[in-house]
DNA sequence: ATGGTCGGAAGCCGA
């Protein structure tokens, strides 16, 4: 089984790119973030025609939005709200084999890495604290779990183009890295991508639009993650980040990340 | 130190 996560940055604008992703990657399950479409205008029929009739979605007008698209049935869909906001950042459902799949979009956090000066950064830190407590409280409930998404934090030095230059840049500050580490420990969750691709290797999943030549500058960050429960570790056979997708026509600023699990 | 570019909305906001 192959599972992909992708911050698509508008599912309606990039429906044809989603079709190309299906052709080239052949995933069984696709988790999306930043769909930017209210449920009423979500292109469910077009996605069903791509081979993913089983869909759980949580979208709002203009901002955020998460979804899980699947070739296999999805049961017990649930949305989770955080920080008292109904802002469509977390949805989960269960696959036929009992694996629970979570699609998560953590707040980006704005520009200033100071919660007192920047409410968006305060929101990001609170979101991390809350989802960590929730994850910790549920850790014994379901044995097979996968959590994916745009977590908006690049934890390792090799997850950014310059560790030193990004220490005070939101997404790589020590407090964010520490909170992400606690979130990961709450599962406990395993960083499936770094199980397969050594931590020494530079790895990015996002390149800003604000660059005339993203490929030459290559100032990327690994913001998109796939985490698995320890019970799934023996089944993990592959993990990839599809850098080339950043060069597609009308590209999202994020690229897809996948894992493969053997039966 | 600054500004660069997107998407969705609607005459800016969030990334």
PDB file of C-alpha atoms (C1' of nucleotides) in Angstrom:
ATOM      1  CA  UNK A   1       0.000   0.000   0.000  1.00  0.00           C
ATOM      2  CA  UNK A   2       1.294   3.393  -1.020  1.00  0.00           C
ATOM      3  CA  UNK A   3       0.254   6.543   0.835  1.00  0.00           C
ATOM      4  CA  UNK A   4       0.976  10.055  -0.414  1.00  0.00           C
ATOM      5  CA  UNK A   5       0.682  13.392   1.352  1.00  0.00           C
ATOM      6  CA  UNK A   6       0.613  16.642  -0.576  1.00  0.00           C
ATOM      7  CA  UNK A   7      -0.045  20.278   0.244  1.00  0.00           C
ATOM      8  CA  UNK A   8      -1.815  20.934  -3.050  1.00  0.00           C
ATOM      9  CA  UNK A   9      -2.406  24.694  -2.499  1.00  0.00           C
ATOM     10  CA  UNK A  10      -5.892  24.735  -4.073  1.00  0.00           C
ATOM     11  CA  UNK A  11      -7.424  21.427  -5.128  1.00  0.00           C
ATOM     12  CA  UNK A  12      -9.605  23.093  -7.739  1.00  0.00           C
ATOM     13  CA  UNK A  13      -6.751  24.898  -9.478  1.00  0.00           C
ATOM     14  CA  UNK A  14      -4.563  21.789  -9.496  1.00  0.00           C
ATOM     15  CA  UNK A  15      -7.031  18.996 -10.284  1.00  0.00           C
ATOM     16  CA  UNK A  16      -5.154  18.159 -13.496  1.00  0.00           C
ATOM     17  CA  UNK A  17      -1.874  18.042 -11.552  1.00  0.00           C
ATOM     18  CA  UNK A  18      -3.561  15.607  -9.185  1.00  0.00           C
ATOM     19  CA  UNK A  19      -4.401  13.460 -12.212  1.00  0.00           C
ATOM     20  CA  UNK A  20      -0.773  13.521 -13.297  1.00  0.00           C
ATOM     21  CA  UNK A  21       0.305  12.582  -9.765  1.00  0.00           C
ATOM     22  CA  UNK A  22      -2.046   9.579  -9.880  1.00  0.00           C
ATOM     23  CA  UNK A  23      -0.599   8.461 -13.226  1.00  0.00           C
ATOM     24  CA  UNK A  24       3.016   8.796 -12.140  1.00  0.00           C
ATOM     25  CA  UNK A  25       2.861   7.752  -8.466  1.00  0.00           C
ATOM     26  CA  UNK A  26      -0.065   5.287  -8.447  1.00  0.00           C
ATOM     27  CA  UNK A  27      -0.960   5.814  -4.767  1.00  0.00           C
ATOM     28  CA  UNK A  28      -3.680   3.917  -2.911  1.00  0.00           C
ATOM     29  CA  UNK A  29      -4.352   6.765  -0.493  1.00  0.00           C
ATOM     30  CA  UNK A  30      -3.806  10.513  -1.017  1.00  0.00           C
ATOM     31  CA  UNK A  31      -3.878  12.983   1.880  1.00  0.00           C
ATOM     32  CA  UNK A  32      -4.220  16.635   0.923  1.00  0.00           C
ATOM     33  CA  UNK A  33      -3.731  19.906   2.765  1.00  0.00           C
ATOM     34  CA  UNK A  34      -4.593  23.469   1.765  1.00  0.00           C
ATOM     35  CA  UNK A  35      -7.438  22.365  -0.469  1.00  0.00           C
ATOM     36  CA  UNK A  36      -8.846  25.913  -0.155  1.00  0.00           C
ATOM     37  CA  UNK A  37     -12.330  24.770  -1.096  1.00  0.00           C
ATOM     38  CA  UNK A  38     -15.523  24.598   0.918  1.00  0.00           C
ATOM     39  CA  UNK A  39     -17.049  21.101   0.928  1.00  0.00           C
ATOM     40  CA  UNK A  40     -19.842  22.381  -1.355  1.00  0.00           C
ATOM     41  CA  UNK A  41     -17.377  23.097  -4.167  1.00  0.00           C
ATOM     42  CA  UNK A  42     -14.885  20.263  -3.574  1.00  0.00           C
ATOM     43  CA  UNK A  43     -14.266  18.466  -6.904  1.00  0.00           C
ATOM     44  CA  UNK A  44     -15.292  15.050  -5.549  1.00  0.00           C
ATOM     45  CA  UNK A  45     -16.682  13.693  -8.821  1.00  0.00           C
ATOM     46  CA  UNK A  46     -13.507  14.521 -10.733  1.00  0.00           C
ATOM     47  CA  UNK A  47     -11.415  12.848  -8.055  1.00  0.00           C
ATOM     48  CA  UNK A  48     -13.671   9.778  -8.028  1.00  0.00           C
ATOM     49  CA  UNK A  49     -13.085   9.562 -11.781  1.00  0.00           C
ATOM     50  CA  UNK A  50      -9.355   9.389 -11.098  1.00  0.00           C
ATOM     51  CA  UNK A  51      -9.998   6.210  -9.118  1.00  0.00           C
ATOM     52  CA  UNK A  52     -10.570   7.568  -5.616  1.00  0.00           C
ATOM     53  CA  UNK A  53     -14.278   7.213  -4.856  1.00  0.00           C
ATOM     54  CA  UNK A  54     -13.746   7.083  -1.108  1.00  0.00           C
ATOM     55  CA  UNK A  55     -13.236  10.595   0.216  1.00  0.00           C
ATOM     56  CA  UNK A  56     -13.395  12.359   3.536  1.00  0.00           C
ATOM     57  CA  UNK A  57     -13.094  16.134   3.353  1.00  0.00           C
ATOM     58  CA  UNK A  58     -13.099  19.132   5.656  1.00  0.00           C
ATOM     59  CA  UNK A  59     -12.881  22.392   3.775  1.00  0.00           C
ATOM     60  CA  UNK A  60     -13.729  26.028   4.258  1.00  0.00           C
ATOM     61  CA  UNK A  61     -13.859  29.039   1.989  1.00  0.00           C
ATOM     62  CA  UNK A  62     -10.482  30.327   0.842  1.00  0.00           C
ATOM     63  CA  UNK A  63      -8.204  28.986   3.580  1.00  0.00           C
ATOM     64  CA  UNK A  64      -6.817  25.695   4.875  1.00  0.00           C
ATOM     65  CA  UNK A  65      -8.775  22.501   4.195  1.00  0.00           C
ATOM     66  CA  UNK A  66      -7.756  18.835   4.477  1.00  0.00           C
ATOM     67  CA  UNK A  67      -8.879  15.648   2.754  1.00  0.00           C
ATOM     68  CA  UNK A  68      -8.221  11.929   2.468  1.00  0.00           C
ATOM     69  CA  UNK A  69      -8.830  10.272  -0.911  1.00  0.00           C
ATOM     70  CA  UNK A  70      -8.740   6.506  -1.173  1.00  0.00           C
ATOM     71  CA  UNK A  71      -9.160   3.547  -3.513  1.00  0.00           C
ATOM     72  CA  UNK A  72     -10.205   1.519  -0.456  1.00  0.00           C
ATOM     73  CA  UNK A  73     -13.200   2.275   1.752  1.00  0.00           C
ATOM     74  CA  UNK A  74     -12.743   4.759   4.591  1.00  0.00           C
ATOM     75  CA  UNK A  75     -14.729   4.278   7.771  1.00  0.00           C
ATOM     76  CA  UNK A  76     -15.394   6.328  10.895  1.00  0.00           C
ATOM     77  CA  UNK A  77     -14.387   9.738   9.480  1.00  0.00           C
ATOM     78  CA  UNK A  78     -13.735  12.367  12.133  1.00  0.00           C
ATOM     79  CA  UNK A  79     -12.657  15.974  12.093  1.00  0.00           C
ATOM     80  CA  UNK A  80     -10.792  17.538  14.959  1.00  0.00           C
ATOM     81  CA  UNK A  81     -10.816  21.242  15.761  1.00  0.00           C
ATOM     82  CA  UNK A  82      -7.930  22.879  17.585  1.00  0.00           C
ATOM     83  CA  UNK A  83      -7.506  26.070  19.608  1.00  0.00           C
ATOM     84  CA  UNK A  84     -11.255  26.669  19.525  1.00  0.00           C
ATOM     85  CA  UNK A  85     -11.194  27.281  15.776  1.00  0.00           C
ATOM     86  CA  UNK A  86     -13.241  25.408  13.186  1.00  0.00           C
ATOM     87  CA  UNK A  87     -10.505  25.920  10.638  1.00  0.00           C
ATOM     88  CA  UNK A  88     -10.317  22.547   8.895  1.00  0.00           C
ATOM     89  CA  UNK A  89      -6.787  21.453   9.760  1.00  0.00           C
ATOM     90  CA  UNK A  90      -7.250  17.829  10.824  1.00  0.00           C
ATOM     91  CA  UNK A  91      -9.301  14.930   9.483  1.00  0.00           C
ATOM     92  CA  UNK A  92      -8.890  11.198  10.011  1.00  0.00           C
ATOM     93  CA  UNK A  93     -10.496   7.925   9.027  1.00  0.00           C
ATOM     94  CA  UNK A  94      -9.869   4.180   9.150  1.00  0.00           C
ATOM     95  CA  UNK A  95      -8.775   1.879   6.317  1.00  0.00           C
ATOM     96  CA  UNK A  96     -10.256  -1.633   5.923  1.00  0.00           C
ATOM     97  CA  UNK A  97      -7.208  -3.207   7.611  1.00  0.00           C
ATOM     98  CA  UNK A  98      -7.805  -1.097  10.736  1.00  0.00           C
ATOM     99  CA  UNK A  99      -5.105   1.496  10.092  1.00  0.00           C
ATOM    100  CA  UNK A 100      -6.105   4.991  11.171  1.00  0.00           C
ATOM    101  CA  UNK A 101      -4.925   7.719   8.767  1.00  0.00           C
ATOM    102  CA  UNK A 102      -4.626  11.380   9.832  1.00  0.00           C
ATOM    103  CA  UNK A 103      -4.232  14.315   7.432  1.00  0.00           C
ATOM    104  CA  UNK A 104      -2.971  17.361   9.350  1.00  0.00           C
ATOM    105  CA  UNK A 105      -2.202  20.973   8.468  1.00  0.00           C
ATOM    106  CA  UNK A 106      -0.357  22.772  11.265  1.00  0.00           C
ATOM    107  CA  UNK A 107      -0.550  26.605  11.186  1.00  0.00           C
ATOM    108  CA  UNK A 108       2.350  28.243   9.365  1.00  0.00           C
ATOM    109  CA  UNK A 109       2.884  30.718  12.213  1.00  0.00           C
ATOM    110  CA  UNK A 110       3.488  34.028  10.461  1.00  0.00           C
ATOM    111  CA  UNK A 111       6.817  35.799  10.189  1.00  0.00           C
ATOM    112  CA  UNK A 112       7.923  36.820  13.696  1.00  0.00           C
ATOM    113  CA  UNK A 113       8.989  33.913  15.953  1.00  0.00           C
ATOM    114  CA  UNK A 114       7.703  35.534  19.139  1.00  0.00           C
ATOM    115  CA  UNK A 115       4.317  34.473  20.561  1.00  0.00           C
ATOM    116  CA  UNK A 116       3.954  37.769  22.464  1.00  0.00           C
ATOM    117  CA  UNK A 117       4.397  39.859  19.322  1.00  0.00           C
ATOM    118  CA  UNK A 118       2.782  37.520  16.796  1.00  0.00           C
ATOM    119  CA  UNK A 119      -0.613  35.871  17.437  1.00  0.00           C
ATOM    120  CA  UNK A 120      -0.069  33.484  14.512  1.00  0.00           C
ATOM    121  CA  UNK A 121       3.078  32.107  16.129  1.00  0.00           C
ATOM    122  CA  UNK A 122       1.248  31.809  19.466  1.00  0.00           C
ATOM    123  CA  UNK A 123      -1.486  29.862  17.650  1.00  0.00           C
ATOM    124  CA  UNK A 124       1.085  27.516  16.121  1.00  0.00           C
ATOM    125  CA  UNK A 125       2.675  26.767  19.501  1.00  0.00           C
ATOM    126  CA  UNK A 126      -0.717  26.263  21.165  1.00  0.00           C
ATOM    127  CA  UNK A 127      -1.811  23.973  18.337  1.00  0.00           C
ATOM    128  CA  UNK A 128       1.318  21.857  18.879  1.00  0.00           C
ATOM    129  CA  UNK A 129       0.725  21.649  22.640  1.00  0.00           C
ATOM    130  CA  UNK A 130      -2.920  20.688  22.195  1.00  0.00           C
ATOM    131  CA  UNK A 131      -2.453  18.064  19.489  1.00  0.00           C
ATOM    132  CA  UNK A 132       0.439  16.578  21.477  1.00  0.00           C
ATOM    133  CA  UNK A 133      -1.703  16.164  24.598  1.00  0.00           C
ATOM    134  CA  UNK A 134      -4.498  14.649  22.507  1.00  0.00           C
ATOM    135  CA  UNK A 135      -2.125  12.279  20.720  1.00  0.00           C
ATOM    136  CA  UNK A 136      -0.600  11.217  24.032  1.00  0.00           C
ATOM    137  CA  UNK A 137      -4.000  10.527  25.571  1.00  0.00           C
ATOM    138  CA  UNK A 138      -5.047   8.337  22.627  1.00  0.00           C
ATOM    139  CA  UNK A 139      -1.780   6.454  22.207  1.00  0.00           C
ATOM    140  CA  UNK A 140      -3.057   3.077  23.405  1.00  0.00           C
ATOM    141  CA  UNK A 141      -6.383   3.228  21.580  1.00  0.00           C
ATOM    142  CA  UNK A 142      -5.414   2.261  18.033  1.00  0.00           C
ATOM    143  CA  UNK A 143      -2.291   0.244  17.293  1.00  0.00           C
ATOM    144  CA  UNK A 144      -1.902   0.903  13.564  1.00  0.00           C
ATOM    145  CA  UNK A 145      -1.707   4.639  12.897  1.00  0.00           C
ATOM    146  CA  UNK A 146      -0.340   6.958  10.207  1.00  0.00           C
ATOM    147  CA  UNK A 147      -0.120  10.733  10.607  1.00  0.00           C
ATOM    148  CA  UNK A 148       0.822  12.818   7.591  1.00  0.00           C
ATOM    149  CA  UNK A 149       0.695  16.374   6.476  1.00  0.00           C
ATOM    150  CA  UNK A 150       2.140  19.814   6.216  1.00  0.00           C
ATOM    151  CA  UNK A 151       3.459  20.165   9.762  1.00  0.00           C
ATOM    152  CA  UNK A 152       5.157  23.464   8.837  1.00  0.00           C
ATOM    153  CA  UNK A 153       8.298  22.592  10.809  1.00  0.00           C
ATOM    154  CA  UNK A 154      11.631  21.350   9.434  1.00  0.00           C
ATOM    155  CA  UNK A 155      13.176  19.572  12.450  1.00  0.00           C
ATOM    156  CA  UNK A 156      16.642  18.446  11.342  1.00  0.00           C
ATOM    157  CA  UNK A 157      19.626  20.515  10.273  1.00  0.00           C
ATOM    158  CA  UNK A 158      19.487  18.635   6.968  1.00  0.00           C
ATOM    159  CA  UNK A 159      15.813  19.531   6.564  1.00  0.00           C
ATOM    160  CA  UNK A 160      16.715  23.131   5.671  1.00  0.00           C
ATOM    161  CA  UNK A 161      19.109  24.756   3.207  1.00  0.00           C
ATOM    162  CA  UNK A 162      20.974  26.519   6.023  1.00  0.00           C
ATOM    163  CA  UNK A 163      20.507  25.529   9.660  1.00  0.00           C
ATOM    164  CA  UNK A 164      22.398  28.588  10.868  1.00  0.00           C
ATOM    165  CA  UNK A 165      20.504  31.072   8.737  1.00  0.00           C
ATOM    166  CA  UNK A 166      17.124  29.644   9.641  1.00  0.00           C
ATOM    167  CA  UNK A 167      17.474  29.396  13.416  1.00  0.00           C
ATOM    168  CA  UNK A 168      15.357  32.529  13.832  1.00  0.00           C
ATOM    169  CA  UNK A 169      13.075  31.831  10.902  1.00  0.00           C
ATOM    170  CA  UNK A 170       9.626  30.430  11.662  1.00  0.00           C
ATOM    171  CA  UNK A 171       9.565  26.690  10.776  1.00  0.00           C
ATOM    172  CA  UNK A 172      13.071  25.955  12.128  1.00  0.00           C
ATOM    173  CA  UNK A 173      13.300  27.788  15.482  1.00  0.00           C
ATOM    174  CA  UNK A 174      14.399  25.736  18.513  1.00  0.00           C
ATOM    175  CA  UNK A 175      11.033  26.071  20.270  1.00  0.00           C
ATOM    176  CA  UNK A 176       9.169  24.720  17.247  1.00  0.00           C
ATOM    177  CA  UNK A 177      11.628  21.857  16.804  1.00  0.00           C
ATOM    178  CA  UNK A 178      11.300  21.014  20.500  1.00  0.00           C
ATOM    179  CA  UNK A 179       7.508  21.022  20.353  1.00  0.00           C
ATOM    180  CA  UNK A 180       7.484  18.914  17.195  1.00  0.00           C
ATOM    181  CA  UNK A 181       9.786  16.439  18.932  1.00  0.00           C
ATOM    182  CA  UNK A 182       7.366  16.202  21.868  1.00  0.00           C
ATOM    183  CA  UNK A 183       4.481  15.731  19.446  1.00  0.00           C
ATOM    184  CA  UNK A 184       6.390  12.915  17.763  1.00  0.00           C
ATOM    185  CA  UNK A 185       7.148  11.276  21.128  1.00  0.00           C
ATOM    186  CA  UNK A 186       3.445  11.422  22.057  1.00  0.00           C
ATOM    187  CA  UNK A 187       2.486   8.694  19.563  1.00  0.00           C
ATOM    188  CA  UNK A 188       5.015   7.503  19.817  1.00  0.00           C
ATOM    189  CA  UNK A 189       5.427   8.266  16.127  1.00  0.00           C
ATOM    190  CA  UNK A 190       8.266   7.237  13.838  1.00  0.00           C
ATOM    191  CA  UNK A 191       9.475   9.640  11.122  1.00  0.00           C
ATOM    192  CA  UNK A 192       9.014   7.123   8.318  1.00  0.00           C
ATOM    193  CA  UNK A 193      10.794   9.188   5.682  1.00  0.00           C
ATOM    194  CA  UNK A 194      13.970   9.445   7.785  1.00  0.00           C
ATOM    195  CA  UNK A 195      13.828   5.698   8.481  1.00  0.00           C
ATOM    196  CA  UNK A 196      14.408   5.143   4.757  1.00  0.00           C
ATOM    197  CA  UNK A 197      16.400   8.242   3.748  1.00  0.00           C
ATOM    198  CA  UNK A 198      19.343   8.780   6.140  1.00  0.00           C
ATOM    199  CA  UNK A 199      19.199  11.913   8.334  1.00  0.00           C
ATOM    200  CA  UNK A 200      22.565  12.990   6.926  1.00  0.00           C
ATOM    201  CA  UNK A 201      21.005  13.499   3.503  1.00  0.00           C
ATOM    202  CA  UNK A 202      19.527  16.902   2.683  1.00  0.00           C
ATOM    203  CA  UNK A 203      15.834  16.639   2.012  1.00  0.00           C
ATOM    204  CA  UNK A 204      13.243  19.292   1.183  1.00  0.00           C
ATOM    205  CA  UNK A 205       9.528  19.169   0.365  1.00  0.00           C
ATOM    206  CA  UNK A 206       8.856  22.909  -0.089  1.00  0.00           C
ATOM    207  CA  UNK A 207      10.462  25.737  -2.035  1.00  0.00           C
ATOM    208  CA  UNK A 208       9.095  29.265  -1.808  1.00  0.00           C
ATOM    209  CA  UNK A 209       7.360  30.851  -4.761  1.00  0.00           C
ATOM    210  CA  UNK A 210       9.398  33.969  -3.994  1.00  0.00           C
ATOM    211  CA  UNK A 211      12.372  32.850  -5.965  1.00  0.00           C
ATOM    212  CA  UNK A 212      12.996  33.422  -9.635  1.00  0.00           C
ATOM    213  CA  UNK A 213      14.758  30.056  -9.930  1.00  0.00           C
ATOM    214  CA  UNK A 214      13.835  27.651  -7.118  1.00  0.00           C
ATOM    215  CA  UNK A 215      15.982  24.878  -8.574  1.00  0.00           C
ATOM    216  CA  UNK A 216      19.190  26.903  -8.819  1.00  0.00           C
ATOM    217  CA  UNK A 217      18.738  28.580  -5.432  1.00  0.00           C
ATOM    218  CA  UNK A 218      17.496  25.319  -3.864  1.00  0.00           C
ATOM    219  CA  UNK A 219      16.568  27.054  -0.618  1.00  0.00           C
ATOM    220  CA  UNK A 220      14.126  24.384   0.463  1.00  0.00           C
ATOM    221  CA  UNK A 221      12.731  23.049   3.711  1.00  0.00           C
ATOM    222  CA  UNK A 222      11.232  19.664   4.684  1.00  0.00           C
ATOM    223  CA  UNK A 223       7.871  20.782   6.039  1.00  0.00           C
ATOM    224  CA  UNK A 224       5.794  17.787   4.935  1.00  0.00           C
ATOM    225  CA  UNK A 225       6.012  14.594   6.931  1.00  0.00           C
ATOM    226  CA  UNK A 226       4.809  11.009   7.211  1.00  0.00           C
ATOM    227  CA  UNK A 227       4.780   9.474  10.655  1.00  0.00           C
ATOM    228  CA  UNK A 228       3.803   5.897  11.524  1.00  0.00           C
ATOM    229  CA  UNK A 229       3.161   3.944  14.712  1.00  0.00           C
ATOM    230  CA  UNK A 230       5.823   1.461  15.817  1.00  0.00           C
ATOM    231  CA  UNK A 231       3.553  -1.446  14.899  1.00  0.00           C
ATOM    232  CA  UNK A 232       3.819  -0.440  11.234  1.00  0.00           C
ATOM    233  CA  UNK A 233       7.612  -0.123  11.221  1.00  0.00           C
ATOM    234  CA  UNK A 234       8.213  -3.753  10.124  1.00  0.00           C
ATOM    235  CA  UNK A 235       5.975  -3.149   7.084  1.00  0.00           C
ATOM    236  CA  UNK A 236       7.747   0.012   5.872  1.00  0.00           C
ATOM    237  CA  UNK A 237       9.587  -0.673   2.608  1.00  0.00           C
ATOM    238  CA  UNK A 238       9.980   2.705   0.898  1.00  0.00           C
ATOM    239  CA  UNK A 239       9.739   6.477   1.322  1.00  0.00           C
ATOM    240  CA  UNK A 240      10.167   9.217  -1.268  1.00  0.00           C
ATOM    241  CA  UNK A 241       9.933  12.926  -1.832  1.00  0.00           C
ATOM    242  CA  UNK A 242       8.986  13.872  -5.388  1.00  0.00           C
ATOM    243  CA  UNK A 243      11.166  16.919  -5.972  1.00  0.00           C
ATOM    244  CA  UNK A 244      10.426  16.968  -9.713  1.00  0.00           C
ATOM    245  CA  UNK A 245       6.804  17.878  -9.041  1.00  0.00           C
ATOM    246  CA  UNK A 246       7.979  21.372  -8.039  1.00  0.00           C
ATOM    247  CA  UNK A 247       8.939  21.872 -11.689  1.00  0.00           C
ATOM    248  CA  UNK A 248       5.556  20.914 -13.157  1.00  0.00           C
ATOM    249  CA  UNK A 249       3.445  23.517 -14.910  1.00  0.00           C
ATOM    250  CA  UNK A 250       1.338  25.412 -12.392  1.00  0.00           C
ATOM    251  CA  UNK A 251       3.177  23.748  -9.499  1.00  0.00           C
ATOM    252  CA  UNK A 252       2.264  23.896  -5.839  1.00  0.00           C
ATOM    253  CA  UNK A 253       5.067  25.236  -3.670  1.00  0.00           C
ATOM    254  CA  UNK A 254       5.009  21.860  -1.846  1.00  0.00           C
ATOM    255  CA  UNK A 255       5.771  18.473  -3.417  1.00  0.00           C
ATOM    256  CA  UNK A 256       4.266  15.067  -2.588  1.00  0.00           C
ATOM    257  CA  UNK A 257       5.830  12.698  -0.058  1.00  0.00           C
ATOM    258  CA  UNK A 258       5.068   8.964  -0.023  1.00  0.00           C
ATOM    259  CA  UNK A 259       5.642   5.784   1.903  1.00  0.00           C
ATOM    260  CA  UNK A 260       5.018   2.184   0.904  1.00  0.00           C
ATOM    261  CA  UNK A 261       3.881  -0.431   3.407  1.00  0.00           C
ATOM    262  CA  UNK A 262       4.042  -4.141   2.611  1.00  0.00           C
ATOM    263  CA  UNK A 263       1.145  -6.357   3.723  1.00  0.00           C
TER     264      UNK A 263
ATOM    265  C1'  DA B   1      18.161  44.310   5.425  1.00  0.00           C
ATOM    266  C1'  DT B   2      14.707  43.750   2.139  1.00  0.00           C
ATOM    267  C1'  DG B   3      11.719  41.831  -1.063  1.00  0.00           C
ATOM    268  C1'  DG B   4      10.693  38.570  -3.863  1.00  0.00           C
ATOM    269  C1'  DT B   5       5.445  35.236  -5.791  1.00  0.00           C
ATOM    270  C1'  DC B   6       1.458  32.768  -5.394  1.00  0.00           C
ATOM    271  C1'  DG B   7      -4.157  31.518  -4.508  1.00  0.00           C
ATOM    272  C1'  DG B   8      -8.576  33.024  -3.307  1.00  0.00           C
ATOM    273  C1'  DA B   9     -11.056  36.354  -2.593  1.00  0.00           C
ATOM    274  C1'  DA B  10     -12.901  40.874  -3.597  1.00  0.00           C
ATOM    275  C1'  DG B  11     -10.560  45.808  -3.542  1.00  0.00           C
ATOM    276  C1'  DC B  12      -6.292  42.486   0.886  1.00  0.00           C
ATOM    277  C1'  DC B  13      -5.037  38.356   3.720  1.00  0.00           C
ATOM    278  C1'  DG B  14      -2.415  34.245   4.395  1.00  0.00           C
ATOM    279  C1'  DA B  15       1.290  31.484   2.744  1.00  0.00           C
TER     280       DA B  15
END
